[in-house]
XYZ file of C-alpha atoms in Angstrom:
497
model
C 102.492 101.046 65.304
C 104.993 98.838 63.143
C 104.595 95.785 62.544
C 107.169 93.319 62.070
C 106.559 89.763 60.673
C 108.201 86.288 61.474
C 108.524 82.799 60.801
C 105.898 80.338 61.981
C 108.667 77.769 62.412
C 110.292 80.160 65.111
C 113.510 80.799 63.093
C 115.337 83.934 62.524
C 114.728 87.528 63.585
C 111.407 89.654 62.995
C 111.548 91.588 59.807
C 109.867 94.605 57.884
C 106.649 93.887 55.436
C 108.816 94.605 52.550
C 111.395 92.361 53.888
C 108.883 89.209 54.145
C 107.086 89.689 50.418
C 110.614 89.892 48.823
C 111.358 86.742 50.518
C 108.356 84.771 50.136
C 109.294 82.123 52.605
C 111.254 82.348 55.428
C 114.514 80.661 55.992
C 113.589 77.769 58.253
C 110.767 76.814 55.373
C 108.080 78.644 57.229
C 105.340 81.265 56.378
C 105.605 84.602 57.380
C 102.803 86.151 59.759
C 102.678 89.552 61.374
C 103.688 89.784 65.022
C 100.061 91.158 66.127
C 96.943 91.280 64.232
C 96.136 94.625 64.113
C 92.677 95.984 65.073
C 90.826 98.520 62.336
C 90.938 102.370 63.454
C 87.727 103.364 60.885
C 84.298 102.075 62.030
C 81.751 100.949 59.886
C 80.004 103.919 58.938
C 83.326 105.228 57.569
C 83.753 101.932 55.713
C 80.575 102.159 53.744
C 81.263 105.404 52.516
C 84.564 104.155 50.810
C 85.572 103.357 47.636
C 87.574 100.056 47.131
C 90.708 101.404 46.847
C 90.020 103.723 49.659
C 88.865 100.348 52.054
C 92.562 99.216 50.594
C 94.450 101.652 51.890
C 92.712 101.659 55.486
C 93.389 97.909 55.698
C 96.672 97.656 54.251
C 97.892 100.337 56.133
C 97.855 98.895 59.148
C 99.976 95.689 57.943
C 102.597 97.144 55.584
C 103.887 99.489 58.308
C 107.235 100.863 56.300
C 105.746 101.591 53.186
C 104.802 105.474 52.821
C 101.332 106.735 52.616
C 102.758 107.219 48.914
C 104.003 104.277 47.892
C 101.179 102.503 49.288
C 98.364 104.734 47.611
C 100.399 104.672 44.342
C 100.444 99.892 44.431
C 96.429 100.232 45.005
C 96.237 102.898 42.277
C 97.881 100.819 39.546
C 96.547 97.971 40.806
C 92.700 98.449 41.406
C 92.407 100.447 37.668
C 90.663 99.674 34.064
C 91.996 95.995 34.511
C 88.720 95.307 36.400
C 85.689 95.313 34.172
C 83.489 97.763 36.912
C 84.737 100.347 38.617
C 82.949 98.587 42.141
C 86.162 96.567 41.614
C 84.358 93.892 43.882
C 80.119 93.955 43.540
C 78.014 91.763 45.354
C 74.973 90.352 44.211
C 71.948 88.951 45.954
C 70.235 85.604 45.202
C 68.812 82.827 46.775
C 69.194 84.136 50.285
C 72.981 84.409 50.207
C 75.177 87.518 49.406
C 77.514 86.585 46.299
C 81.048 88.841 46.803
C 82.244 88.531 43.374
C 85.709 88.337 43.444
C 86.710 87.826 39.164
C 85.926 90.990 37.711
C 89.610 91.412 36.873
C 92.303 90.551 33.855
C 92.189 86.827 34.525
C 88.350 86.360 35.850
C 89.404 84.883 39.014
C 89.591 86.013 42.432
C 93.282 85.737 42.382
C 93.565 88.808 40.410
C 92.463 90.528 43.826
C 95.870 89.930 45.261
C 98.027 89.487 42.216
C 96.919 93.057 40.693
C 98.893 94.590 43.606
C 101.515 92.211 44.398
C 103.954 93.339 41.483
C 103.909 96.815 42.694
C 104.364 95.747 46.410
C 107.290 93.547 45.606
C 108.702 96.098 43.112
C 109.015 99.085 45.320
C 109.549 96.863 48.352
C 112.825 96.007 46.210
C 113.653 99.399 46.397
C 113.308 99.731 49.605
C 115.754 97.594 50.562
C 118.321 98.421 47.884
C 117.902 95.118 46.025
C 119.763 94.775 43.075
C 119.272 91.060 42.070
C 116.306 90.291 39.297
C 113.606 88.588 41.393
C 112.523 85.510 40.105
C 108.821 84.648 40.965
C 108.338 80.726 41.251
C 104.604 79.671 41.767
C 103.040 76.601 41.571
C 99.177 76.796 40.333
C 96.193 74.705 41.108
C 94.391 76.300 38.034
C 94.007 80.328 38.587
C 97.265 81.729 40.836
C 99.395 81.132 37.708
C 97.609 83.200 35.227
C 96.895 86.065 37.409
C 100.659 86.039 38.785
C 101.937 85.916 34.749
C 99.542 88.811 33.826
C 100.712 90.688 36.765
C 104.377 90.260 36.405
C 104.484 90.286 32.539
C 107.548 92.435 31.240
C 107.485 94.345 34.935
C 111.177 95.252 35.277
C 113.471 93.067 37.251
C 111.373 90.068 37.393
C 111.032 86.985 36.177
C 108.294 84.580 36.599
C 107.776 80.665 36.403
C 104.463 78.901 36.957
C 104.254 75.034 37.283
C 100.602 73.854 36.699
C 99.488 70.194 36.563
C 99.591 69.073 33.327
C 96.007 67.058 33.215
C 94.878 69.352 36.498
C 93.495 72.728 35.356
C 90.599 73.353 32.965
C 90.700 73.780 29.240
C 90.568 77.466 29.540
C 92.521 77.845 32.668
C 95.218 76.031 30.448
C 94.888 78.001 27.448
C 95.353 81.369 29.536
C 98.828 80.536 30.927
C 100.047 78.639 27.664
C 99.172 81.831 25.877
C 100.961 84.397 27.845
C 103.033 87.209 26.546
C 106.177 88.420 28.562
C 109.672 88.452 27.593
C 110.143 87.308 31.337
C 107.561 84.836 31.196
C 107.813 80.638 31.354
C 104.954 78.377 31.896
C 105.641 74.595 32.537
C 103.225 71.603 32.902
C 104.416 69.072 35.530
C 103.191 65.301 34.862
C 101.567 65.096 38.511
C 98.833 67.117 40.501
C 99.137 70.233 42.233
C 100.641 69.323 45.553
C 103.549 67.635 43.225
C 103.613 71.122 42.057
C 103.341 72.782 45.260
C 106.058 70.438 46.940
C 108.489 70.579 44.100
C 108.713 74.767 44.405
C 108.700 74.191 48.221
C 112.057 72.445 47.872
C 113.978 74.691 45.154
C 113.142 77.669 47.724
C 114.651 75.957 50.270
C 117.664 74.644 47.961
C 120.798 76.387 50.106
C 122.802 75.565 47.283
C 121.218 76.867 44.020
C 120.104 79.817 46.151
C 123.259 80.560 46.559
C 124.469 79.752 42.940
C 121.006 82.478 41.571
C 122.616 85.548 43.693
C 126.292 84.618 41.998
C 124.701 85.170 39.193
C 122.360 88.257 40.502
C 118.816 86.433 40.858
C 117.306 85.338 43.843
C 113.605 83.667 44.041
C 110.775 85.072 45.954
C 106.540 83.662 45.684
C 103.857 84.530 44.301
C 101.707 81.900 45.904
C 99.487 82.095 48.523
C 102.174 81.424 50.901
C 103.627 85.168 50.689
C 102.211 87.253 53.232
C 101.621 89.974 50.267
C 99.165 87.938 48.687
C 97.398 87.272 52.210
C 97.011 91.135 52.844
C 95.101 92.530 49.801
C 92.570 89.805 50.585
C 91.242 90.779 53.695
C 90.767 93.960 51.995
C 87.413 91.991 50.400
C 85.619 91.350 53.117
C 86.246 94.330 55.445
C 84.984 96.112 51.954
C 81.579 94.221 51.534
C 80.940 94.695 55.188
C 80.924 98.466 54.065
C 79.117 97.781 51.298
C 75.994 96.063 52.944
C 75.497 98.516 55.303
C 75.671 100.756 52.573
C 72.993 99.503 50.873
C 70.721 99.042 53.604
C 71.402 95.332 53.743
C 72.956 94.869 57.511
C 72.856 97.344 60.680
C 76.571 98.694 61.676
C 78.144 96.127 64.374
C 75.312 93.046 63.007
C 77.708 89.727 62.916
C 77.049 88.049 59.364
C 78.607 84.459 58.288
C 81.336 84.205 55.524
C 81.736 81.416 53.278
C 84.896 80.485 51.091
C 85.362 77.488 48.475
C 88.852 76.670 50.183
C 92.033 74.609 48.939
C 95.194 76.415 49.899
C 93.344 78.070 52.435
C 94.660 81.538 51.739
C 91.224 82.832 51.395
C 89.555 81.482 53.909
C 92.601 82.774 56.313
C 92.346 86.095 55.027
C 88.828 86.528 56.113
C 89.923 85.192 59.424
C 92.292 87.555 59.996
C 89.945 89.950 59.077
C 87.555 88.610 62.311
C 90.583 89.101 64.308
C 90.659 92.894 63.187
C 87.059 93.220 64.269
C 85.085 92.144 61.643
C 81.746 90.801 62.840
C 81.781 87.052 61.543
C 80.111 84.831 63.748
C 81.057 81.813 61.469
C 83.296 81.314 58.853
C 82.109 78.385 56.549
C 84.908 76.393 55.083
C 83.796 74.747 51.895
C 85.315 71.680 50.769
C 84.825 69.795 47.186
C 85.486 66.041 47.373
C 89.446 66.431 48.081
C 87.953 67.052 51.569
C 91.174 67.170 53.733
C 89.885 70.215 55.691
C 86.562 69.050 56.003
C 87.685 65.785 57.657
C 90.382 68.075 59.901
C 87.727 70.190 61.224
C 85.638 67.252 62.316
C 88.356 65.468 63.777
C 91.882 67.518 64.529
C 93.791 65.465 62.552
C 94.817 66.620 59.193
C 95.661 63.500 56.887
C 96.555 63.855 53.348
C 97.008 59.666 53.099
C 93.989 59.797 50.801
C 92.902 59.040 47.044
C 93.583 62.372 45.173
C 90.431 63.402 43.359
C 90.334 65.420 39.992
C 86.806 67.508 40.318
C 85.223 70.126 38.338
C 86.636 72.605 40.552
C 90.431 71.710 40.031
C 91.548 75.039 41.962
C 90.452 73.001 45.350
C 92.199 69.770 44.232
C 94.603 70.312 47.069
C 95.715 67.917 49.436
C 98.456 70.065 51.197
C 96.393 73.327 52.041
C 99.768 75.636 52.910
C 98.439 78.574 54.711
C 96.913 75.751 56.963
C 99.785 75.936 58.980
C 99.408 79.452 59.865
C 96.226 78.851 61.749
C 97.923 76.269 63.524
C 100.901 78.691 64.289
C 97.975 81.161 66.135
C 96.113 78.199 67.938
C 99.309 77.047 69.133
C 99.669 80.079 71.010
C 102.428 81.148 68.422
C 104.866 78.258 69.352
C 107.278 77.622 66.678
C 108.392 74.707 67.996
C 105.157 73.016 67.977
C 104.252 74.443 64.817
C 107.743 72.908 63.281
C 106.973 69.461 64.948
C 103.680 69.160 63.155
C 105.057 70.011 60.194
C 107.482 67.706 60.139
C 105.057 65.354 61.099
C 102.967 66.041 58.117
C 106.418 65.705 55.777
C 107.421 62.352 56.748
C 104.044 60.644 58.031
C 101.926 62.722 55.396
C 99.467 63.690 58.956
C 98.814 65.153 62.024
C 96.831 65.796 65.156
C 96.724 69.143 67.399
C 95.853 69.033 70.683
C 92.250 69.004 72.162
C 93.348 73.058 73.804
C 94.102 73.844 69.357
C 90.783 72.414 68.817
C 88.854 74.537 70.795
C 90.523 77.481 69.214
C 88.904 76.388 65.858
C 85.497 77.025 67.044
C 84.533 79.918 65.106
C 85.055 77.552 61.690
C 82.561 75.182 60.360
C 83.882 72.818 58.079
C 81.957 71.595 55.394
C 81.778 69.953 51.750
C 80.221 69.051 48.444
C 80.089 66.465 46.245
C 80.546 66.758 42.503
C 76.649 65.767 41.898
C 75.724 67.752 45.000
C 77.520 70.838 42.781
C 75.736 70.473 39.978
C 72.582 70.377 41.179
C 73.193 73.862 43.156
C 74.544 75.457 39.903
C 71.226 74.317 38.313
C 69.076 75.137 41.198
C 70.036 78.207 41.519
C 70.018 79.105 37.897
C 66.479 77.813 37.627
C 65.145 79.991 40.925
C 67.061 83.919 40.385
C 68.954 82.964 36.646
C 71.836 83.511 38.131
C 74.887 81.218 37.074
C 77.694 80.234 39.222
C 81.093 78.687 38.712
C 82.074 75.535 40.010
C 83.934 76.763 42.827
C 81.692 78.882 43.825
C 78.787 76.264 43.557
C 80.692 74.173 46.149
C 80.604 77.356 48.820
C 76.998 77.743 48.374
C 76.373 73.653 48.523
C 77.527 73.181 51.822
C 75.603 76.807 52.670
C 72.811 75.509 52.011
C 73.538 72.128 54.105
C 74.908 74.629 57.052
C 71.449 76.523 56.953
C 69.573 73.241 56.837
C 71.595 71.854 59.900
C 72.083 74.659 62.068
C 68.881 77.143 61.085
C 71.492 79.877 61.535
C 69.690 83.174 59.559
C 72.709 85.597 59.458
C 73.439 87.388 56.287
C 75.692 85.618 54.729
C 78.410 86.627 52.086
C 79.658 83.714 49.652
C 83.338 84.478 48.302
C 82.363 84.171 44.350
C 85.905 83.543 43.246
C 85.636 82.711 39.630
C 83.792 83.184 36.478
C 81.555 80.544 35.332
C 83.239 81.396 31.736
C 86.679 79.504 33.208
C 84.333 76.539 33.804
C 81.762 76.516 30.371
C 81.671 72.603 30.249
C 80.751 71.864 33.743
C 78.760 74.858 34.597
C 76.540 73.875 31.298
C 76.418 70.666 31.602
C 74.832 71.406 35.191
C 72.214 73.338 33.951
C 71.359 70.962 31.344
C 72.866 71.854 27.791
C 74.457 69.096 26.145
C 77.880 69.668 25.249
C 79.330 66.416 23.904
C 80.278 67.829 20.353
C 81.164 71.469 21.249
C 84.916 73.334 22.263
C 85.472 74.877 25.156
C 85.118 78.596 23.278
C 81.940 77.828 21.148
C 80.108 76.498 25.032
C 81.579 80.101 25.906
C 79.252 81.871 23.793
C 76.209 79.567 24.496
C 76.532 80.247 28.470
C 76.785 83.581 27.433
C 73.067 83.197 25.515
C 71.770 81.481 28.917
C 73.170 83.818 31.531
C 72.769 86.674 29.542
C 76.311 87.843 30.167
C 79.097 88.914 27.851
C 81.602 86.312 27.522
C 84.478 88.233 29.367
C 87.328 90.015 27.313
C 89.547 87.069 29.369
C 88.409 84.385 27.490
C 87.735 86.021 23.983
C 91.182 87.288 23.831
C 92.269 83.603 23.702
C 90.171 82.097 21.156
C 92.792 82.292 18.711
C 95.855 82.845 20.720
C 98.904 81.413 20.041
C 100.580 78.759 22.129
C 103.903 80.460 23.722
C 105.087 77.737 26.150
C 104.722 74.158 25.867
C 107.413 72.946 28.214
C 106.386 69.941 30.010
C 108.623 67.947 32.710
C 108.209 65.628 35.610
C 107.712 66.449 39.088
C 111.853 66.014 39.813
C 112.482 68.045 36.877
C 111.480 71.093 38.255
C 115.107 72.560 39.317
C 116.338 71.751 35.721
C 113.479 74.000 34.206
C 114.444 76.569 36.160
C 118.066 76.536 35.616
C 117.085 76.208 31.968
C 115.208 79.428 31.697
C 117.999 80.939 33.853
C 120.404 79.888 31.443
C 122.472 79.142 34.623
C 124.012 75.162 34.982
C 121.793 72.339 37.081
């Protein structure tokens, strides 16, 4: 069965897979979803006998309908190789009554790597495919870990370029340090004086710039994503969870066809999406926990119906959830409209000028499989330590949010299904905060010396990631304002404003 993908806004004709992760966004500004979810033709005792890259090509199969059984087996063979530190690719590890999917064992310790591992080769044959001659130019914005994992992916691949905008005082010391240190002849890295949805917004509009698009493919480039937002970063993730699934009743740990929760630290809401979709598929989740740090415009929009991003924009010690404009949002709202465009669109725009919206009490009860939820910074901490102090196992930030409002959910609801907690970065990414949790002092120390002392407490290596750079030396230290944007573009173009 093919399927075909279109716009969420309505505009414009379906298209091929290959055709929608070139493009990145559609047209009309929306995000492009498949025409049907479709429904997994393995069961679950087939699953749990699969490697991960076997698990890929069952899922991904089934979305990315005109790519050969080739050229799909040969994107999850370069992709899912040595660059992940176990061959499990994905392991998931039990403690404190929770399953932990660890999602960071790859180049750049965060769960992005998942996606972005793959995404090159995707996009690169897909240009193929469709006889594409311009260079591609990737443009991403990056609340912390997209923009690393989308640089090491695309670093001197052939007929790409790349440019990442991160916030300048948003992202972590080491989260910083990885993108400023990137090698790649096709590489540049620029820090934006504003936050992440300045960031997000800014790349929003030079995508849908008619008139520099037009004046890129004059000069043979033309842009395509590398965020969340392209529907070849949304595929490889549901790979994850329809994996684990496998891999619990593997090990024993959950009978074939037994519904389990899943919870995800969310902010763009790409994750969380992903493991919806994977529901829709027929993967038994009975709830899927959203997990909100104190930027908690999803929480509130779960509770209420109306998302509202009229709010005080907090920096946190998980800065990859510092999001106040969660994208892939509006993809959701696409399905629960009942795949109305127009609607869709009208929200949208609603959002854009008012900054909010409300869907309708029929949308609402569509969202009843979610529970919405959130932590507080304190409320963090004190799960990192607990849970440190009860198995000695140490989680990031992130992560520490997603098992917070777990434990709240349990508390509330006295729901006892397995649950599986998307683990989606190291704790090494985070030293400072994740220490200073636990209890270490670390007034006097860098970033890279409090990496080898969590090291010493969770008796982990620090990961090659991080030591690699210690000493690295700064490439790119472009900085601009949020309207500036275009110009840095043009500028690493070497084509005129």
């Amino acid at each position: 069965m093919e399927i075909l993908y279109k716009s969420t806004r309505g505009g414009g004709s379906p298209i091929t897979a290959s055709a929608a992760i070139l493009k990145g966004l559609a047209d009309d500004g929306g995000l492009f979803v498949p025409e049907q979810i479709p429904s997994l033709d393995r069961t679950w005792e087939e699953f749990s006998g699969m490697t991960y890259g076997e698990a890929a090509y069952e899922v991904m199969k089934l979305y990315l309908t005109d790519y050969t059984e080739e050229e799909l087996k040969t994107c999850i063979a370069r992709a899912y190789d040595s660059k992940f530190d176990t061959e499990v690719i994905a392991p998931i590890v039990e403690a404190d009554g929770a399953y932990y999917l660890e999602l960071f064992h790859g180049a750049t310790i965060a769960f992005k790597d998942m996606a972005l591992s793959i995404l090159p080769h995707l996009m690169t044959t897909a240009a193929k495919k469709n006889n594409i001659k311009n260079e591609i130019v990737i443009l991403t914005a990056t609340s912390g870990d997209t923009g690393k994992a989308a640089l090491a992916g695309f670093a001197d691949v052939e007929g790409t370029r790349i440019i990442v905008f991160y916030p300048k005082s948003g992202v972590s010391p080491i989260q910083e340090k990885q993108m400023v240190t990137q090698k790649g002849k096709n590489t540049f890295v620029v820090g934006i004086h504003g936050n992440f949805d300045d960031a997000q917004s800014g790349v929003k509009a030079i995508f849908s710039d008619r008139e520099l698009k037009e004046k890129l493919d004059s000069q043979g480039f033309q842009f395509s994503s590398a965020n969340s937002i392209n529907i070849g970063r949304l595929v490889p993730q549901i790979v994850y969870y329809i994996y684990s699934y496998g891999a619990l009743l593997r090990e024993g740990k959950i009978k074939s066809g037994e519904e389990i929760n899943v919870v995800v630290p969310t902010g763009n809401f790409g994750n969380i999406l992903a493991a919806y979709y994977a529901k829709n598929m027929g993967l038994p989740i009975a709830k899927l926990l959203c997990a909100s740090n104190e930027n908690k415009v999803l929480f509130d929009f779960f509770q209420s119906g109306v998302y509202d991003r009229n709010r005080e924009f907090v920096l946190t010690s998980s800065p990859s959830m510092d999001i106040l404009i969660s994208s892939n949002l509006e993809r959701l709202i696409y399905k629960i409209a009942g795949g109305d465009g127009e609607k869709n669109t009208a929200l949208m725009r609603e959002l854009g000028s008012c900054g909010k919206y409300r869907i309708t009490e029929e949308m609402k009860k569509e969202l009843s499989e979610f529970y919405g939820g959130y932590a507080t910074e304190q409320e963090t901490a004190v799960r990192i330590r607990t849970v440190y102090e009860k198995t000695g196992y140490v989680l990031d930030t992130h992560t520490a949010v997603a098992s917070a409002v777990y434990e709240k959910y349990r508390q509330e609801t006295g729901d006892s299904r397995k649950t599986v907690i998307a683990s989606t970065a190291s704790p090494f990414k985070f030293t400072r905060s994740v220490l200073q949790a636990i209890g270490t002092d670390c007034s006097e120390a860098d970033d890279f010396v409090l990496a080898d002392e969590l090291s010493r407490v969770a008796n982990v290596a620090v990961p090659k990631a991080v030591e690699e750079i210690r000493s690295a030396a700064v490439i790119h230290d472009h900085v601009c304002e949020k309207d500036g944007m275009a110009k840095m573009v043009c500028d690493f173009l070497g084509i005129d404003a």
